[in-house]
Coordinates of N, CA and C in Angstrom, one line a residue:
Chain A
X100 N 11.7 147.8 5.6 CA 12.6 148.0 6.6 C 13.7 146.9 6.7
X101 N 15.0 147.2 6.7 CA 16.0 146.2 6.8 C 16.0 145.5 8.1
X102 N 16.4 144.2 8.0 CA 16.4 143.4 9.2 C 17.4 143.9 10.3
X103 N 18.5 144.4 9.8 CA 19.6 144.9 10.7 C 20.0 146.3 10.2
X104 N 19.8 147.3 11.0 CA 20.1 148.7 10.5 C 21.3 149.3 11.3
X105 N 22.2 150.0 10.6 CA 23.3 150.7 11.2 C 23.5 152.0 10.5
X106 N 24.0 153.0 11.2 CA 24.4 154.2 10.6 C 25.7 153.9 9.8
X107 N 25.7 154.2 8.5 CA 26.8 153.9 7.6 C 28.1 154.7 7.9
X108 N 27.9 155.9 8.6 CA 29.1 156.7 8.8 C 29.5 157.4 7.5
X109 N 30.8 157.8 7.3 CA 31.9 157.4 8.2 C 31.9 158.3 9.4
X110 N 32.5 157.6 10.5 CA 32.8 158.3 11.7 C 34.3 158.7 11.6
X111 N 34.6 159.9 11.6 CA 36.0 160.4 11.6 C 36.3 160.9 13.0
X112 N 37.2 160.2 13.7 CA 37.5 160.6 15.0 C 39.0 160.7 15.2
X113 N 39.5 161.6 16.2 CA 40.9 161.7 16.4 C 41.4 160.5 17.3
X114 N 42.6 160.2 17.2 CA 43.2 159.1 18.0 C 42.9 159.4 19.5
X115 N 42.6 158.4 20.2 CA 42.3 158.6 21.7 C 40.8 158.9 22.0
X116 N 40.0 159.2 21.0 CA 38.6 159.5 21.2 C 37.8 158.2 21.6
X117 N 36.7 158.5 22.2 CA 35.7 157.4 22.4 C 34.6 157.5 21.3
X118 N 34.3 156.4 20.8 CA 33.2 156.4 19.7 C 32.3 155.3 19.9
X119 N 31.0 155.5 19.6 CA 29.9 154.5 19.8 C 29.2 154.3 18.6
X120 N 28.9 153.0 18.3 CA 28.1 152.6 17.1 C 26.8 152.0 17.6
X121 N 25.7 152.2 16.9 CA 24.4 151.7 17.3 C 23.9 150.8 16.2
X122 N 23.0 149.9 16.5 CA 22.5 149.0 15.6 C 21.1 148.6 16.1
X123 N 20.1 148.5 15.2 CA 18.8 148.0 15.6 C 18.4 146.8 14.7
X124 N 17.6 145.9 15.3 CA 17.2 144.7 14.5 C 15.7 144.6 14.6
X125 N 15.1 144.0 13.6 CA 13.7 144.0 13.5 C 13.0 142.7 14.0
X126 N 13.8 141.6 14.0 CA 13.2 140.3 14.4 C 13.4 140.0 15.9
X127 N 12.3 140.1 16.6 CA 12.4 139.9 18.0 C 12.8 138.4 18.4
X128 N 12.7 137.5 17.4 CA 13.1 136.1 17.7 C 14.6 135.9 17.6
X129 N 15.4 137.0 17.3 CA 16.8 136.9 17.2 C 17.4 136.4 18.5
X130 N 18.4 135.6 18.4 CA 18.9 134.9 19.7 C 20.3 135.2 20.0
X131 N 21.1 135.5 19.0 CA 22.6 135.7 19.2 C 23.0 137.0 18.5
X132 N 24.0 137.6 19.0 CA 24.4 138.9 18.5 C 25.9 139.0 18.5
X133 N 26.4 139.7 17.5 CA 27.9 139.8 17.3 C 28.2 141.1 16.7
X134 N 29.5 141.5 17.0 CA 30.1 142.6 16.2 C 31.2 142.0 15.4
X135 N 31.3 142.3 14.1 CA 32.4 141.9 13.3 C 33.1 143.1 12.8
X136 N 34.4 142.9 12.5 CA 35.2 144.0 11.9 C 35.6 143.5 10.5
X137 N 35.6 144.5 9.6 CA 36.0 144.2 8.2 C 37.0 145.3 7.8
X138 N 38.2 144.9 7.5 CA 39.2 145.8 6.9 C 39.0 145.9 5.4
X139 N 39.5 147.0 4.8 CA 39.3 147.2 3.4 C 39.8 146.0 2.6
X140 N 38.9 145.5 1.7 CA 39.2 144.4 0.8 C 39.6 143.1 1.5
X141 N 39.1 142.9 2.8 CA 39.4 141.7 3.5 C 38.0 141.1 3.9
X142 N 38.1 139.9 4.5 CA 36.9 139.2 4.9 C 36.5 139.7 6.3
X143 N 35.2 139.7 6.7 CA 34.8 140.0 8.0 C 35.4 139.0 9.0
X144 N 35.7 139.6 10.2 CA 36.2 138.7 11.3 C 35.5 139.1 12.6
X145 N 35.3 138.1 13.4 CA 34.6 138.4 14.7 C 35.4 139.3 15.6
X146 N 34.7 140.4 16.0 CA 35.3 141.3 17.0 C 34.9 140.8 18.4
X147 N 33.6 140.6 18.6 CA 33.2 140.1 19.9 C 31.7 139.7 19.8
X148 N 31.3 138.8 20.7 CA 29.9 138.4 20.8 C 29.3 139.4 21.8
X149 N 28.0 139.5 21.7 CA 27.2 140.5 22.6 C 26.3 139.7 23.5
X150 N 26.5 139.8 24.8 CA 25.7 139.1 25.7 C 24.7 140.0 26.4
X151 N 23.6 139.4 26.9 CA 22.5 140.1 27.4 C 22.9 141.1 28.6
X152 N 23.9 140.6 29.3 CA 24.3 141.5 30.5 C 25.4 142.5 30.1
X153 N 25.7 142.5 28.8 CA 26.8 143.4 28.4 C 28.1 142.8 28.6
X154 N 29.1 143.1 27.8 CA 30.4 142.5 28.0 C 31.5 143.5 27.4
X155 N 32.7 143.3 28.0 CA 33.8 144.1 27.7 C 35.0 143.3 27.3
X156 N 35.7 143.8 26.3 CA 37.0 143.2 25.9 C 38.0 144.2 25.7
X157 N 38.8 144.5 26.7 CA 39.8 145.6 26.6 C 39.1 146.9 26.4
X158 N 39.4 147.6 25.3 CA 38.8 148.9 25.0 C 37.4 148.9 24.4
X159 N 36.9 147.7 24.2 CA 35.6 147.5 23.5 C 34.6 147.0 24.5
X160 N 33.4 147.7 24.4 CA 32.3 147.3 25.2 C 31.0 147.1 24.4
X161 N 30.4 146.0 24.5 CA 29.1 145.7 23.7 C 28.0 145.7 24.7
X162 N 26.8 146.2 24.2 CA 25.6 146.2 25.0 C 24.4 145.7 24.2
X163 N 23.5 145.1 24.8 CA 22.3 144.6 24.2 C 21.1 145.0 24.9
X164 N 20.1 145.5 24.3 CA 18.8 145.9 24.9 C 17.7 145.1 24.1
X165 N 17.3 144.0 24.6 CA 16.3 143.2 23.9 C 15.0 143.9 23.8
X166 N 14.6 144.6 24.8 CA 13.3 145.3 24.8 C 13.2 146.3 23.6
X167 N 14.3 147.0 23.4 CA 14.3 148.0 22.3 C 14.9 147.4 21.0
X168 N 15.4 146.2 21.1 CA 16.0 145.5 19.9 C 17.1 146.4 19.4
X169 N 18.1 146.6 20.3 CA 19.1 147.6 20.0 C 20.4 147.0 20.6
X170 N 21.5 147.2 19.8 CA 22.8 146.7 20.1 C 23.8 147.9 20.0
X171 N 24.8 148.0 20.8 CA 25.8 149.0 20.7 C 27.2 148.5 20.9
X172 N 28.1 149.3 20.3 CA 29.5 149.0 20.5 C 30.2 150.3 20.9
X173 N 31.0 150.3 21.9 CA 31.7 151.4 22.4 C 33.2 151.1 22.3
X174 N 34.0 152.0 21.6 CA 35.4 151.9 21.5 C 36.0 153.1 22.3
X175 N 36.8 152.7 23.3 CA 37.5 153.8 24.1 C 39.0 153.9 23.6
X176 N 39.5 155.1 23.8 CA 40.9 155.3 23.5 C 41.3 154.8 22.1
X177 N 40.5 155.2 21.1 CA 40.6 154.7 19.7 C 42.1 154.8 19.2
X178 N 42.5 153.8 18.4 CA 43.8 153.7 17.8 C 43.6 153.8 16.3
X179 N 44.7 154.2 15.6 CA 44.7 154.3 14.2 C 44.3 152.9 13.6
X180 N 44.7 151.8 14.3 CA 44.5 150.5 13.8 C 43.0 150.1 13.9
X181 N 42.2 150.9 14.6 CA 40.8 150.6 14.7 C 40.0 151.0 13.5
X182 N 40.7 151.7 12.6 CA 40.0 152.1 11.4 C 39.6 150.9 10.6
X183 N 38.3 150.8 10.3 CA 37.7 149.6 9.7 C 36.2 149.8 9.6
X184 N 35.5 148.9 9.0 CA 34.1 148.9 9.0 C 33.6 147.9 10.0
X185 N 32.6 148.3 10.9 CA 32.1 147.5 11.9 C 30.7 147.0 11.6
X186 N 30.5 145.7 11.6 CA 29.3 145.1 11.2 C 28.5 144.5 12.3
X187 N 27.3 144.9 12.4 CA 26.4 144.4 13.5 C 25.8 143.1 12.9
X188 N 25.8 142.0 13.7 CA 25.3 140.7 13.2 C 24.3 140.1 14.1
X189 N 23.2 139.6 13.5 CA 22.1 139.0 14.3 C 21.9 137.6 13.8
X190 N 21.8 136.7 14.7 CA 21.6 135.3 14.4 C 20.2 134.8 14.9
X191 N 19.5 134.2 14.0 CA 18.2 133.5 14.3 C 18.4 132.0 14.3
X192 N 17.8 131.4 15.2 CA 17.9 129.9 15.1 C 16.5 129.4 15.1
X193 N 16.0 128.9 13.9 CA 14.7 128.5 13.8 C 14.7 127.1 13.1
X194 N 13.9 126.2 13.6 CA 13.7 124.9 12.9 C 15.0 124.2 12.6
X195 N 16.0 124.3 13.4 CA 17.3 123.7 13.2 C 18.2 124.5 12.3
X196 N 17.7 125.7 11.8 CA 18.5 126.6 11.0 C 19.4 127.5 11.8
X197 N 20.1 128.3 11.2 CA 21.2 129.1 11.8 C 21.5 130.3 11.0
X198 N 20.4 131.2 10.8 CA 20.6 132.3 9.8 C 21.3 133.4 10.5
X199 N 22.3 133.9 9.8 CA 23.1 135.0 10.3 C 22.9 136.2 9.4
X200 N 22.4 137.3 9.9 CA 22.1 138.5 9.1 C 23.0 139.6 9.5
X201 N 23.7 140.3 8.5 CA 24.6 141.4 8.7 C 23.9 142.7 8.4
X202 N 24.3 143.7 9.3 CA 24.0 145.1 8.9 C 25.0 145.5 7.8
X203 N 24.7 146.7 7.2 CA 25.5 147.2 6.1 C 26.9 147.7 6.6
X204 N 27.0 147.9 7.9 CA 28.3 148.3 8.5 C 28.4 149.8 8.7
X205 N 29.2 150.1 9.7 CA 29.6 151.5 10.0 C 31.1 151.7 9.8
X206 N 31.4 152.7 9.0 CA 32.8 152.9 8.7 C 33.5 153.8 9.8
X207 N 34.6 153.4 10.3 CA 35.3 154.2 11.3 C 36.7 154.6 10.7
X208 N 37.0 155.9 10.8 CA 38.3 156.4 10.4 C 38.9 157.1 11.6
X209 N 40.0 156.6 12.1 CA 40.7 157.2 13.3 C 41.9 157.9 12.7
X210 N 42.0 159.2 13.1 CA 43.0 160.1 12.5 C 44.0 160.6 13.5
X211 N 45.2 161.0 13.1 CA 46.1 161.6 14.0 C 45.7 162.9 14.4
Chain B
X273 N 44.7 124.8 11.5 CA 43.7 124.7 10.5 C 43.8 125.8 9.5
X274 N 43.6 125.5 8.2 CA 43.8 126.5 7.2 C 42.7 127.5 7.1
X275 N 41.6 127.3 7.8 CA 40.5 128.2 7.7 C 39.6 127.8 6.5
X276 N 38.7 128.7 6.2 CA 37.8 128.5 5.0 C 38.6 128.9 3.8
X277 N 38.6 128.0 2.8 CA 39.3 128.2 1.6 C 38.4 128.4 0.4
X278 N 38.6 129.5 -0.3 CA 37.8 129.8 -1.5 C 38.7 129.9 -2.7
X279 N 38.1 129.5 -3.8 CA 38.8 129.7 -5.1 C 37.8 130.0 -6.2
X280 N 38.2 130.7 -7.2 CA 39.4 131.5 -7.3 C 39.3 132.7 -6.4
X281 N 40.4 133.5 -6.2 CA 40.4 134.7 -5.5 C 39.8 135.8 -6.3
X282 N 40.1 135.8 -7.6 CA 39.6 136.8 -8.5 C 39.1 136.1 -9.8
X283 N 38.0 136.6 -10.3 CA 37.4 136.0 -11.6 C 36.9 137.1 -12.4
X284 N 37.4 137.2 -13.6 CA 36.8 138.2 -14.6 C 36.2 137.3 -15.7
X285 N 35.0 137.6 -16.1 CA 34.4 136.8 -17.1 C 33.5 137.7 -17.9
X286 N 33.1 137.2 -19.1 CA 32.2 137.9 -20.0 C 30.8 137.6 -19.7
X287 N 29.9 138.5 -19.9 CA 28.5 138.3 -19.7 C 28.0 137.1 -20.5
X288 N 27.2 136.3 -19.8 CA 26.7 135.1 -20.5 C 27.5 133.8 -20.2
X289 N 28.7 134.0 -19.7 CA 29.5 132.8 -19.3 C 29.0 132.2 -18.0
X290 N 29.4 131.0 -17.8 CA 29.1 130.3 -16.6 C 30.3 130.5 -15.6
X291 N 29.9 130.8 -14.4 CA 30.9 131.0 -13.3 C 30.7 130.0 -12.2
X292 N 31.8 129.4 -11.7 CA 31.7 128.5 -10.6 C 32.7 128.9 -9.5
X293 N 32.1 129.2 -8.3 CA 32.9 129.5 -7.2 C 33.0 128.4 -6.2
X294 N 34.1 128.2 -5.6 CA 34.3 127.0 -4.8 C 34.7 127.3 -3.4
X295 N 34.3 126.4 -2.5 CA 34.6 126.7 -1.0 C 34.9 125.4 -0.3
X296 N 35.9 125.4 0.5 CA 36.2 124.3 1.4 C 36.0 124.8 2.9
X297 N 35.0 124.4 3.6 CA 34.8 124.9 5.0 C 35.8 124.3 5.9
X298 N 35.8 124.9 7.1 CA 36.7 124.3 8.2 C 36.2 122.9 8.5
X299 N 37.1 122.0 8.7 CA 36.8 120.7 9.0 C 36.0 120.6 10.3
X300 N 34.9 119.8 10.3 CA 34.1 119.7 11.5 C 33.0 120.7 11.6
X301 N 33.0 121.7 10.8 CA 31.9 122.7 10.9 C 30.6 122.2 10.1
X302 N 29.5 122.3 10.8 CA 28.3 121.7 10.3 C 27.5 122.7 9.4
X303 N 27.8 124.0 9.5 CA 27.1 125.0 8.7 C 28.0 125.7 7.7
X304 N 27.5 125.9 6.5 CA 28.2 126.6 5.5 C 27.3 127.6 4.9
X305 N 27.8 128.8 4.7 CA 27.1 130.0 4.2 C 27.7 130.6 3.0
X306 N 26.9 131.0 2.1 CA 27.4 131.8 0.9 C 26.8 133.2 1.0
X307 N 27.7 134.2 1.0 CA 27.3 135.6 1.1 C 27.8 136.3 -0.2
X308 N 27.1 137.4 -0.5 CA 27.5 138.3 -1.6 C 27.6 139.7 -1.0
X309 N 28.7 140.4 -1.3 CA 28.9 141.8 -0.8 C 29.1 142.8 -1.9
X310 N 28.2 143.8 -1.8 CA 28.4 145.0 -2.8 C 28.3 146.2 -1.9
X311 N 28.8 147.3 -2.5 CA 28.8 148.6 -1.9 C 27.4 149.0 -1.5
X312 N 26.5 148.8 -2.5 CA 25.1 149.3 -2.3 C 24.3 148.4 -1.3
X313 N 24.5 147.1 -1.3 CA 23.6 146.3 -0.5 C 24.3 145.6 0.7
X314 N 25.6 145.8 0.8 CA 26.3 145.2 1.9 C 26.4 143.7 1.8
X315 N 26.5 143.0 2.9 CA 26.6 141.5 2.9 C 25.2 140.9 2.9
X316 N 24.9 140.1 1.9 CA 23.6 139.5 1.7 C 23.8 138.0 1.8
X317 N 23.0 137.3 2.6 CA 23.1 135.9 2.7 C 22.3 135.3 1.5
X318 N 23.0 134.5 0.7 CA 22.4 133.9 -0.4 C 21.8 132.5 -0.1
X319 N 22.5 131.7 0.6 CA 22.0 130.3 0.9 C 22.9 129.8 2.1
X320 N 22.3 128.9 2.9 CA 23.2 128.2 3.8 C 22.8 126.7 4.0
X321 N 23.8 126.0 4.3 CA 23.6 124.5 4.5 C 23.9 124.1 5.9
X322 N 23.2 123.0 6.3 CA 23.4 122.4 7.6 C 23.7 120.9 7.3
X323 N 24.8 120.4 7.6 CA 25.2 119.0 7.3 C 24.9 118.7 5.8
X324 N 25.3 119.5 4.9 CA 25.3 119.4 3.5 C 23.9 119.6 2.9
X325 N 22.9 119.9 3.7 CA 21.5 120.0 3.2 C 21.2 121.5 3.2
X326 N 20.7 122.0 2.0 CA 20.3 123.4 2.0 C 19.1 123.7 2.9
X327 N 19.3 124.7 3.8 CA 18.3 125.0 4.8 C 17.4 126.3 4.3
X328 N 18.1 127.3 3.8 CA 17.4 128.5 3.4 C 18.1 129.1 2.2
X329 N 17.4 129.0 1.1 CA 18.0 129.6 -0.1 C 17.2 130.8 -0.6
X330 N 16.4 131.4 0.3 CA 15.6 132.6 0.0 C 16.4 133.8 -0.5
X331 N 17.6 133.8 -0.2 CA 18.5 134.9 -0.7 C 19.0 134.8 -2.0
X332 N 18.9 133.6 -2.6 CA 19.4 133.4 -4.0 C 18.6 134.3 -4.9
X333 N 19.3 135.1 -5.7 CA 18.6 136.2 -6.5 C 17.6 135.6 -7.5
X334 N 18.0 134.6 -8.2 CA 17.1 134.1 -9.3 C 17.6 132.8 -9.7
X335 N 17.0 132.2 -10.7 CA 17.3 130.9 -11.1 C 18.7 130.7 -11.7
X336 N 19.3 131.9 -12.1 CA 20.6 131.8 -12.6 C 21.7 131.3 -11.6
X337 N 21.3 131.4 -10.3 CA 22.2 131.1 -9.2 C 21.8 129.7 -8.7
X338 N 22.8 128.9 -8.5 CA 22.6 127.6 -7.8 C 23.8 127.2 -6.9
X339 N 23.5 126.5 -5.9 CA 24.6 126.1 -5.0 C 24.4 124.6 -4.6
X340 N 25.5 124.0 -4.4 CA 25.5 122.6 -4.0 C 26.6 122.3 -3.0
X341 N 26.3 121.3 -2.2 CA 27.3 120.8 -1.2 C 27.3 119.3 -1.2
X342 N 28.1 118.7 -2.1 CA 28.0 117.3 -2.3 C 28.6 116.5 -1.1
X343 N 29.5 117.2 -0.4 CA 30.0 116.5 0.8 C 30.4 117.6 1.9
X344 N 30.8 117.1 3.0 CA 31.1 118.0 4.1 C 32.3 119.0 3.9
X345 N 33.1 118.7 2.9 CA 34.3 119.5 2.7 C 34.3 120.3 1.4
X346 N 33.2 120.4 0.8 CA 33.2 121.1 -0.5 C 31.8 121.7 -0.9
X347 N 31.8 122.9 -1.4 CA 30.6 123.5 -1.8 C 30.9 124.4 -3.1
X348 N 29.9 124.5 -3.9 CA 30.0 125.4 -5.1 C 28.9 126.3 -5.2
X349 N 29.1 127.5 -5.8 CA 28.1 128.4 -6.1 C 28.3 128.7 -7.6
X350 N 27.2 128.5 -8.4 CA 27.3 128.6 -9.8 C 26.4 129.7 -10.3
X351 N 26.8 130.5 -11.2 CA 26.0 131.5 -11.9 C 26.0 131.2 -13.4
X352 N 24.8 131.0 -13.9 CA 24.7 130.6 -15.3 C 23.4 131.1 -15.9
X353 N 23.4 132.0 -16.8 CA 24.5 132.8 -17.3 C 24.8 134.0 -16.5
X354 N 26.0 134.4 -16.4 CA 26.4 135.6 -15.6 C 26.0 136.9 -16.3
X355 N 25.8 137.9 -15.4 CA 25.4 139.2 -15.9 C 26.3 140.3 -15.2
X356 N 26.5 141.5 -15.8 CA 27.3 142.5 -15.1 C 26.9 142.8 -13.7
X357 N 25.6 142.8 -13.4 CA 25.1 143.1 -12.1 C 25.4 142.0 -11.0
X358 N 26.0 140.9 -11.5 CA 26.4 139.9 -10.5 C 27.8 140.2 -10.0
X359 N 28.5 141.2 -10.5 CA 29.8 141.6 -10.0 C 29.7 142.0 -8.6
X360 N 30.6 141.3 -7.8 CA 30.5 141.5 -6.3 C 31.7 140.7 -5.7
X361 N 31.8 140.7 -4.4 CA 32.7 139.8 -3.7 C 31.8 138.7 -3.1
X362 N 32.1 137.5 -3.4 CA 31.3 136.4 -2.8 C 32.1 135.7 -1.7
X363 N 31.5 135.7 -0.5 CA 32.2 135.1 0.6 C 31.5 133.7 0.9
X364 N 32.3 132.8 1.3 CA 31.9 131.6 1.9 C 32.3 131.6 3.4
X365 N 31.4 131.1 4.3 CA 31.7 131.1 5.7 C 31.2 129.8 6.3
X366 N 31.9 129.3 7.4 CA 31.4 128.1 8.0 C 31.3 128.3 9.5
X367 N 30.5 127.5 10.2 CA 30.2 127.7 11.6 C 30.1 126.3 12.2
X368 N 30.6 126.0 13.4 CA 30.6 124.7 13.9 C 29.2 124.3 14.4
X369 N 28.4 125.2 14.9 CA 27.1 124.9 15.5 C 26.3 126.2 15.7
X370 N 25.0 126.1 16.0 CA 24.3 127.3 16.3 C 24.9 128.1 17.5
X371 N 24.6 129.4 17.5 CA 25.0 130.3 18.5 C 26.5 130.5 18.6
X372 N 27.2 130.2 17.5 CA 28.7 130.4 17.5 C 29.0 131.3 16.3
X373 N 30.1 131.9 16.3 CA 30.5 132.8 15.2 C 30.7 132.0 13.9
X374 N 30.7 132.7 12.8 CA 31.0 132.2 11.5 C 32.4 132.7 11.1
X375 N 33.1 131.8 10.5 CA 34.5 132.1 10.0 C 34.4 132.2 8.5
X376 N 35.0 133.3 8.0 CA 34.9 133.6 6.6 C 36.1 133.3 5.8
X377 N 35.9 132.9 4.6 CA 37.0 132.8 3.6 C 37.4 134.2 3.1
X378 N 38.4 134.2 2.3 CA 39.0 135.5 1.9 C 38.1 136.1 0.7
X379 N 37.2 135.3 0.2 CA 36.3 135.8 -0.8 C 36.8 135.6 -2.2
X380 N 35.8 135.7 -3.1 CA 36.1 135.7 -4.6 C 35.6 137.0 -5.1
X381 N 36.4 137.7 -5.7 CA 36.0 139.0 -6.3 C 35.6 138.7 -7.8
X382 N 34.4 138.8 -8.1 CA 33.8 138.5 -9.4 C 33.5 139.8 -10.2
X383 N 34.1 139.8 -11.4 CA 33.8 140.9 -12.3 C 33.2 140.4 -13.6
X384 N 32.0 140.8 -13.9 CA 31.4 140.3 -15.2 C 31.3 141.5 -16.1
X385 N 32.0 141.4 -17.2 CA 32.0 142.5 -18.2 C 31.2 142.3 -19.4

């Protein structure tokens, strides 16, 4: 079983739609969670951190369920520019280390 | 700040040759990560350093791969000898401290023919 699992997609949605991505992680010791965005042939960049109480940044909402080891990302009123791959990221901090594990990503295509 | 700087951006080499990838992390960042990305396997952590010391190299595929960080501003990932299955995009990333995001370089696209 992979440490971080995501539905690879692609999700093809019309502009203005609401779309949700899910992610599960296997290590209950994981301590920090993030969503990254990666455009085609570019490096991953942080979209937002995920906090236990859930958090929102404009059209983007992230949720964390530690009991189920589940993370979600909701995008409202999707734009053409949201087309990208969204990577779920889990960080473990053990023995002074700082291991950051990525899911394989979910591809989103927003269409006119 | 210029961000994480990787070189070269692209590398094409013949099977059996030695390949060296370079990375300059963001100044003041204590953590440096090397990742490999392929279509099949996504982003895989190869190794990471804390204050120039390798902490976890369990992701390094085999003995052909080695990484060093001789000082806080420079790291290398070496593949010797290279094989076609090593073809991938190799990213370097740095992070200032635990529980914070990692900042990625633009990557090195390696093709081994």
